[in-house]
CSV table of C-alpha atoms in Angstrom, one decimal:
chain,number,residue,atom,x,y,z
A,1,MET,CA,192.2,100.8,170.2
A,2,ASP,CA,189.0,101.8,168.6
A,3,THR,CA,187.1,99.1,166.7
A,4,PRO,CA,186.6,100.1,163.0
A,5,ASN,CA,183.0,100.8,161.9
A,6,PRO,CA,182.3,98.3,159.1
A,7,ALA,CA,179.8,100.8,157.5
A,8,ALA,CA,182.6,103.3,157.3
A,9,THR,CA,185.0,101.0,155.6
A,10,ASP,CA,182.6,98.9,153.3
A,11,PRO,CA,180.5,101.1,151.1
A,12,ARG,CA,178.1,98.2,150.5
A,13,ARG,CA,177.2,98.1,154.1
A,14,ARG,CA,176.3,101.8,154.5
A,15,THR,CA,172.9,102.3,155.9
A,16,LYS,CA,170.4,103.8,153.4
A,17,ALA,CA,166.9,105.1,154.1
A,18,PRO,CA,164.3,102.6,152.9
A,19,GLU,CA,163.1,104.8,150.0
A,20,THR,CA,166.8,105.4,149.0
A,21,ARG,CA,167.5,101.7,148.9
A,22,ALA,CA,164.5,101.1,146.7
A,23,VAL,CA,165.5,103.8,144.3
A,24,ALA,CA,169.1,102.6,144.3
A,25,LEU,CA,168.0,99.1,143.4
A,26,MET,CA,165.9,100.3,140.6
A,27,ASP,CA,168.6,102.6,139.3
A,28,ALA,CA,171.1,99.8,139.4
A,29,ALA,CA,168.7,97.4,137.6
A,30,GLU,CA,168.1,100.0,134.8
A,31,ARG,CA,171.8,100.4,134.2
A,32,LEU,CA,172.5,96.6,134.2
A,33,PHE,CA,169.4,95.7,132.1
A,34,ILE,CA,170.5,98.2,129.5
A,35,ALA,CA,174.2,97.1,129.6
A,36,LYS,CA,173.7,93.3,129.9
A,37,GLY,CA,170.1,92.5,129.2
A,38,ILE,CA,167.5,91.3,131.6
A,39,ALA,CA,168.3,87.6,131.3
A,40,ALA,CA,172.0,88.1,131.9
A,41,THR,CA,171.5,90.2,135.0
A,42,SER,CA,171.2,88.5,138.3
A,43,ILE,CA,169.7,89.7,141.6
A,44,ASP,CA,173.2,89.5,143.0
A,45,ASP,CA,174.3,91.9,140.2
A,46,ILE,CA,171.5,94.3,141.1
A,47,ALA,CA,172.2,94.3,144.8
A,48,ALA,CA,176.0,94.8,144.2
A,49,GLY,CA,175.2,97.7,141.8
A,50,ALA,CA,173.0,99.3,144.4
A,51,GLN,CA,175.7,98.7,147.1
A,52,VAL,CA,173.3,96.8,149.4
A,53,ALA,CA,173.1,93.2,150.6
A,54,LYS,CA,171.3,90.7,148.4
A,55,GLY,CA,168.7,90.2,151.1
A,56,THR,CA,167.8,93.8,150.9
A,57,PHE,CA,166.5,93.3,147.3
A,58,TYR,CA,163.8,90.9,148.6
A,59,LEU,CA,162.6,93.5,151.1
A,60,TYR,CA,161.3,95.6,148.2
A,61,PHE,CA,160.9,93.2,145.2
A,62,PRO,CA,159.9,89.5,145.5
A,63,SER,CA,161.5,88.7,142.1
A,64,LYS,CA,163.4,90.1,139.1
A,65,GLU,CA,160.1,90.1,137.3
A,66,ALA,CA,158.5,92.3,140.0
A,67,MET,CA,161.5,94.7,139.7
A,68,LEU,CA,160.8,94.8,135.9
A,69,GLY,CA,157.2,95.7,136.6
A,70,ALA,CA,158.3,98.5,139.0
A,71,LEU,CA,160.6,99.9,136.3
A,72,GLN,CA,157.9,99.8,133.7
A,73,GLN,CA,155.6,101.8,136.1
A,74,ARG,CA,158.3,104.3,136.9
A,75,PHE,CA,159.0,104.8,133.2
A,76,VAL,CA,155.3,105.5,132.5
A,77,ASP,CA,154.9,107.8,135.6
A,78,ILE,CA,157.9,109.9,134.5
A,79,PHE,CA,156.6,109.9,130.9
A,80,CYS,CA,153.2,111.2,132.0
A,81,GLU,CA,154.7,113.8,134.3
A,82,ARG,CA,156.8,115.2,131.5
A,83,LEU,CA,153.8,115.3,129.2
A,84,GLN,CA,151.6,117.0,131.8
A,85,ASN,CA,154.3,119.6,132.6
A,86,ALA,CA,154.6,120.4,128.9
A,87,MET,CA,150.8,120.8,128.5
A,88,ASP,CA,150.6,122.9,131.6
A,89,ARG,CA,152.8,125.6,130.1
A,90,HIS,CA,149.7,126.5,128.1
A,91,ARG,CA,146.3,127.7,129.2
A,92,PRO,CA,143.7,125.0,129.9
A,93,ASP,CA,141.5,126.3,127.1
A,94,ASN,CA,144.3,126.4,124.5
A,95,HIS,CA,143.6,122.8,123.4
A,96,HIS,CA,145.6,123.1,120.1
A,97,ALA,CA,148.8,124.2,122.0
A,98,ARG,CA,148.4,121.5,124.6
A,99,LEU,CA,148.0,118.8,122.0
A,100,LYS,CA,151.1,120.1,120.2
A,101,ALA,CA,153.0,120.1,123.5
A,102,TRP,CA,151.8,116.5,124.1
A,103,VAL,CA,153.0,115.3,120.7
A,104,GLU,CA,156.4,117.1,120.8
A,105,THR,CA,157.2,116.1,124.4
A,106,GLY,CA,156.0,112.5,123.8
A,107,LEU,CA,158.3,112.1,120.8
A,108,GLU,CA,161.2,113.7,122.5
A,109,THR,CA,160.8,111.7,125.7
A,110,TYR,CA,160.6,108.4,123.8
A,111,LEU,CA,163.6,109.1,121.7
A,112,ASP,CA,165.7,110.3,124.7
A,113,ASN,CA,164.9,107.1,126.6
A,114,VAL,CA,164.6,104.5,123.8
A,115,ALA,CA,167.2,102.1,125.3
A,116,LEU,CA,165.5,102.1,128.6
A,117,HIS,CA,162.1,101.8,127.0
A,118,ASP,CA,163.1,98.8,124.9
A,119,VAL,CA,164.7,96.9,127.7
A,120,VAL,CA,162.0,97.4,130.4
A,121,PHE,CA,159.2,96.6,128.0
A,122,HIS,CA,160.8,93.8,126.0
A,123,GLU,CA,158.9,91.2,128.0
A,124,TYR,CA,155.7,92.4,126.3
A,125,ARG,CA,153.6,89.4,125.2
A,126,PRO,CA,150.2,89.0,123.3
A,127,GLU,CA,148.4,88.1,126.5
A,128,ASN,CA,149.4,91.5,127.9
A,129,ARG,CA,147.9,93.5,125.1
A,130,ARG,CA,145.3,95.1,127.3
A,131,MET,CA,148.2,97.0,128.9
A,132,ARG,CA,148.0,99.2,125.8
A,133,ASN,CA,144.5,100.3,126.6
A,134,ASP,CA,145.2,100.6,130.4
A,135,ASN,CA,148.4,102.6,129.7
A,136,ALA,CA,148.4,105.9,131.7
A,137,VAL,CA,149.8,107.7,128.7
A,138,ILE,CA,146.8,106.8,126.7
A,139,THR,CA,144.5,107.6,129.6
A,140,GLN,CA,146.1,111.1,129.7
A,141,LEU,CA,145.6,111.6,126.0
A,142,VAL,CA,141.9,110.5,126.4
A,143,GLY,CA,141.4,113.3,128.9
A,144,LEU,CA,143.0,115.8,126.5
A,145,LEU,CA,140.8,114.7,123.6
A,146,GLN,CA,137.6,114.7,125.7
A,147,ARG,CA,138.2,118.2,126.9
A,148,GLY,CA,138.8,119.5,123.4
A,149,ASP,CA,135.7,117.7,122.2
A,150,ALA,CA,133.6,119.2,125.0
A,151,ALA,CA,134.9,122.7,124.1
A,152,GLY,CA,133.9,122.1,120.5
A,153,VAL,CA,137.5,122.5,119.3
A,154,TRP,CA,137.4,119.1,117.6
A,155,GLU,CA,135.1,116.1,117.3
A,156,VAL,CA,135.9,112.8,118.9
A,157,GLU,CA,133.4,110.0,118.6
A,158,ASP,CA,135.3,107.4,120.6
A,159,ALA,CA,138.0,109.1,122.7
A,160,MET,CA,139.6,105.8,123.9
A,161,LEU,CA,139.9,104.3,120.4
A,162,THR,CA,141.1,107.6,119.0
A,163,ALA,CA,143.7,107.9,121.7
A,164,VAL,CA,145.0,104.3,121.0
A,165,ILE,CA,145.3,105.1,117.3
A,166,LEU,CA,147.1,108.4,117.9
A,167,PHE,CA,149.4,106.9,120.6
A,168,ASN,CA,150.4,104.1,118.2
A,169,ALA,CA,151.1,106.7,115.5
A,170,LEU,CA,153.5,108.5,117.8
A,171,HIS,CA,155.1,105.1,118.8
A,172,GLY,CA,155.5,104.2,115.1
A,173,VAL,CA,157.1,107.5,114.2
A,174,ALA,CA,159.5,107.2,117.1
A,175,ASP,CA,160.4,103.6,116.1
A,176,ASP,CA,161.0,104.7,112.6
A,177,ALA,CA,163.3,107.5,113.8
A,178,VAL,CA,165.3,104.9,115.7
A,179,ALA,CA,165.4,102.4,112.8
A,180,MET,CA,166.3,104.9,110.1
A,181,GLY,CA,168.4,107.3,112.1
A,182,PRO,CA,168.1,111.1,111.7
A,183,ALA,CA,167.9,112.6,108.2
A,184,GLY,CA,170.7,115.1,108.6
A,185,ASP,CA,170.6,117.2,111.7
A,186,PRO,CA,169.1,115.2,114.6
A,187,VAL,CA,167.3,118.2,116.1
A,188,ALA,CA,165.8,119.2,112.8
A,189,ASP,CA,164.7,115.6,112.1
A,190,ARG,CA,162.9,115.5,115.4
A,191,ARG,CA,161.2,118.8,114.6
A,192,ARG,CA,160.2,117.5,111.2
A,193,ARG,CA,158.7,114.3,112.7
A,194,ALA,CA,156.9,116.3,115.5
A,195,ARG,CA,155.4,118.6,112.9
A,196,ALA,CA,154.1,115.7,110.8
A,197,LEU,CA,152.7,114.0,113.9
A,198,THR,CA,150.9,117.2,115.1
A,199,ARG,CA,149.4,117.7,111.6
A,200,PHE,CA,148.2,114.1,111.6
A,201,PHE,CA,146.7,114.4,115.0
A,202,GLU,CA,144.9,117.7,114.1
A,203,GLN,CA,143.6,116.2,110.8
A,204,ALA,CA,142.3,113.1,112.6
A,205,LEU,CA,140.4,115.2,115.1
A,206,HIS,CA,138.7,117.4,112.4
A,207,PRO,CA,136.4,115.1,110.4
A,208,ASP,CA,135.4,118.1,108.2
A,209,VAL,CA,138.8,117.9,106.4
A,210,VAL,CA,138.7,114.1,105.9
A,211,ASP,CA,137.8,112.8,102.4
A,212,PRO,CA,134.2,111.3,102.9
A,213,ASP,CA,135.1,108.6,100.3
A,214,VAL,CA,137.9,107.3,102.5
């Protein structure tokens, strides 16, 4: 009589490639953090959700906090990739179109992933404020602003500070959308917000249209 293969009968014991196991653990953690919250989710829960043994978790992440850091980084990486792809649909010298694409895609990506964003960044504390300035999304925006400035399309005295201001403007508009809910049609509301943000960005980058008394 043949001996049953445990891996064939117990899905939790199936062999996964190392990169697959890491992704499965992160995916399971995302789902559980959103559904239960970080504090209520144990490492046992995450391992079970990924269908791996608990010990496997520690091969990739020394703690739940390390897992949270990895999820934060993955969120930022995907966010930046979507922004870059949107900008790259326009010519490198079409700075206005690339800025508009950055704004529209940034707002859309945030609103599409607000539950995940809120749960993986909820551990934000004042001592971590420098993370805002080291944020890859802000760094990406700095590059866009500097290229437009070099081309004479707009004028930016301090690209980093300007990027921080504009990034937080986008963040604030997105948070307001979540708090207030859409005004009528959700798609139309997003477009309205994106238009207002793009107009704000353009005006901020053209000092000639700013009231000198302000």
